[in-house]
Amino acid sequence: METATAYPKARSICAQKDVRQLERDLETLKALALEKGAASAFVVNAKDMPWLENASARSGEEDYSSAHWPLKYPKDSIRDAAAAFEKAIFFVVDTPPRAIDPGQGPIDDKTVRAACKTIYEIAAAVEAAAFYMGHHLTLGFAHANCRAVFCPQEKRCWGEIKGRVCLHPYKARPSMAACGMDSKALAAACGIEDKASANWAAGIVFVD
Amino acid sequence: MKNAIQGQRKGPYKPRVMPTDLDELQWLAKKWGADDAVAIKTSEVLTDPRVRFKCMVPKCYMSGGCGHCPPNGYTLEDVRKMLDAHDWAVFFRVKVPAPIIAAKGLGKFIADGNMDPAGNLFNLGGHYLLTFSIVKLLQKTLSEMGYVSRAGFAAGNCRDALCHFQPNCMDLATGSCRHADLSSPSMESCGMDAFTMAARQGWEVYPIGGTCEPESVGGGNLMGLVLIASENKPGLLESPTTLQHPLPPKAKTADNNLGERLKQRRKEARRSLDAMKQSQVTPALLLAMARERKIWTRFTKNLHELYGSWGKVLAKNHLMFSGQPRNKAQGC
């Protein structure tokens, strides 16, 4: 098995999917997620993804919208895109005990924000690794509102303002919840118990 | 083949796509600068709902900033209608050397809208411009051959290549494009999996992102696709089209005397120079241009073939280098 960071060269794109190579890559990516700070990581089937209804409903009273929550893809379907994948790396990061899931809203607790940022970093690292392995359509999703994680001091999300661009392109991304993915149900399917005292947050990278 | 092309080319619409014409189109694409070109059936064009999300997750610096870039652009359904309305396509690639397309730190310069001192971004732009010109030349030739092409697709976002010094995308602002005669949506913005399509042709394709380096990839490719249909193809005229609306010509006013016009021209020139200065365009880029003179020469010749006169080529170049500085509020 390749070590988690042994991918110095980009792999050329294959005309047909190599199932055995994909299996090896998934193990490498799982190890990478753990190396980057995930408490646990799993290889899951993309078609087993449980979906929530009304995912983009706001959790707080404050208007805290961002470029990635609620989702603004009038011409595309995230569910169709997710359904086109076969495998994904699902990972969880521990958050401080009794931390409340911020949902779409701001994150006041710095330790919770740091944990959420770790998820974004793991998603970015695993997605980049998968991309250079030749899985060029890989997509990663994180946790909480990217605005709360990357731009807590900004009065508005720059990516939402006409004529301006996101302050953190290539880092900010939608969360699983914003897309309607039920991370709790998926975690339960992976054997993670949702105890009140055991707090965690999750991310996922669809590989191929 | 060359003598056949120099002969009479205009004619009535053809009832079906002729294999000899497909051969000619592949030859022409290579003549105009493509490194490889193949004729494929539109059923071989791969569309995938994941492709457009590569522009949005995570958000690319240009996502939403150009009329063609996701979440703008065409739906997958529209693209499939375009494909179904045509029979064949010419699929081509323009190779880009790894030291240019995977230059270290290039991603930051691209996102900031500035030229890198080595001129790699400038020369990368030249390769994109070449791809755009090949698409338009193929579409023009198809019309002369008696076929219809309601859709052509290039690579990358057209705003960076054609409107680099402008503060906005005119198509987003007004519904009309500054460069309707040269701009095309990219294959990837239309949900086409160009990478896999290229791999199926035996072309070596590497995933190139912001963090790779020249040593880690064999080279880059810019892909283009032009659809071909015979005139009587069912559903052709009802299908969506990628042909864009040009900006209306500027109205001449009574006060437009020579003095006023010169004053206006000076003002525009100053603004354009300020925009270029802001984007860190320097005379040193001419040296970089000389390194890729084959690409720039080919692009210039393509423009001449497209527009028919050197005056129009100069006017097009003038328009591409025109602009105004971005103010701080506009960011990139």
XYZ file of C-alpha atoms in Angstrom, chain A residues 74-171:
98
model
C -30.009 26.760 -10.247
C -28.736 24.732 -13.218
C -27.229 21.748 -11.419
C -28.233 19.007 -9.021
C -25.861 18.007 -6.232
C -27.773 14.753 -5.763
C -27.271 13.810 -9.406
C -23.575 14.581 -9.084
C -23.228 12.519 -5.890
C -25.146 9.644 -7.470
C -22.613 9.526 -10.306
C -19.872 8.481 -7.868
C -19.250 4.955 -6.613
C -17.007 5.439 -3.601
C -16.307 8.138 -1.045
C -14.130 8.714 2.001
C -16.275 9.675 5.004
C -14.354 11.021 7.994
C -15.152 12.476 11.386
C -13.307 14.894 13.629
C -13.932 15.172 17.369
C -15.337 18.456 18.564
C -15.253 19.701 22.170
C -17.725 18.010 24.543
C -21.184 19.591 24.704
C -20.431 21.670 21.602
C -23.612 22.579 19.744
C -23.772 21.911 16.045
C -23.709 25.444 14.586
C -25.651 24.415 11.474
C -25.713 27.368 9.091
C -25.105 29.947 11.830
C -22.003 31.655 13.229
C -19.544 29.795 15.456
C -18.695 31.679 18.635
C -16.561 28.949 20.237
C -12.989 29.098 18.889
C -12.301 25.433 19.588
C -15.399 24.417 17.648
C -14.328 26.695 14.794
C -10.879 25.126 14.840
C -12.397 21.651 14.653
C -14.574 22.693 11.720
C -11.544 24.220 10.001
C -9.762 20.886 10.403
C -12.583 19.250 8.455
C -12.172 21.764 5.640
C -8.434 21.105 5.614
C -8.871 17.336 5.549
C -11.480 17.598 2.768
C -9.111 19.803 0.752
C -6.119 17.506 1.268
C -7.986 14.289 0.457
C -9.712 15.865 -2.534
C -6.408 17.199 -3.907
C -4.723 13.828 -3.421
C -7.576 12.027 -5.176
C -7.453 14.561 -8.010
C -3.741 14.039 -8.644
C -4.239 10.281 -8.455
C -6.288 10.668 -11.633
C -9.776 10.780 -10.082
C -10.336 14.108 -11.735
C -14.013 14.493 -10.809
C -13.508 14.095 -7.052
C -15.588 16.426 -4.839
C -15.189 17.146 -1.138
C -17.702 18.525 1.355
C -17.065 19.792 4.868
C -18.989 20.865 7.958
C -20.763 24.052 9.087
C -21.048 27.279 7.137
C -17.755 28.184 5.445
C -18.463 31.822 6.278
C -18.450 30.991 10.008
C -15.153 29.148 9.620
C -13.173 31.413 7.271
C -14.828 34.820 7.445
C -16.231 35.259 10.964
C -15.161 38.899 11.056
C -16.706 39.860 7.703
C -20.090 41.565 7.714
C -21.127 39.778 4.520
C -19.954 36.889 2.416
C -17.886 38.416 -0.406
C -18.767 35.543 -2.720
C -22.417 36.585 -2.554
C -21.801 40.191 -3.562
C -22.167 40.913 -7.277
C -18.826 41.810 -8.783
C -16.792 40.464 -5.883
C -15.216 37.083 -5.387
C -14.859 34.676 -2.507
C -12.015 35.603 -0.146
C -11.032 31.977 0.153
C -11.382 30.386 -3.272
C -10.297 26.733 -3.402
C -10.814 26.415 0.387
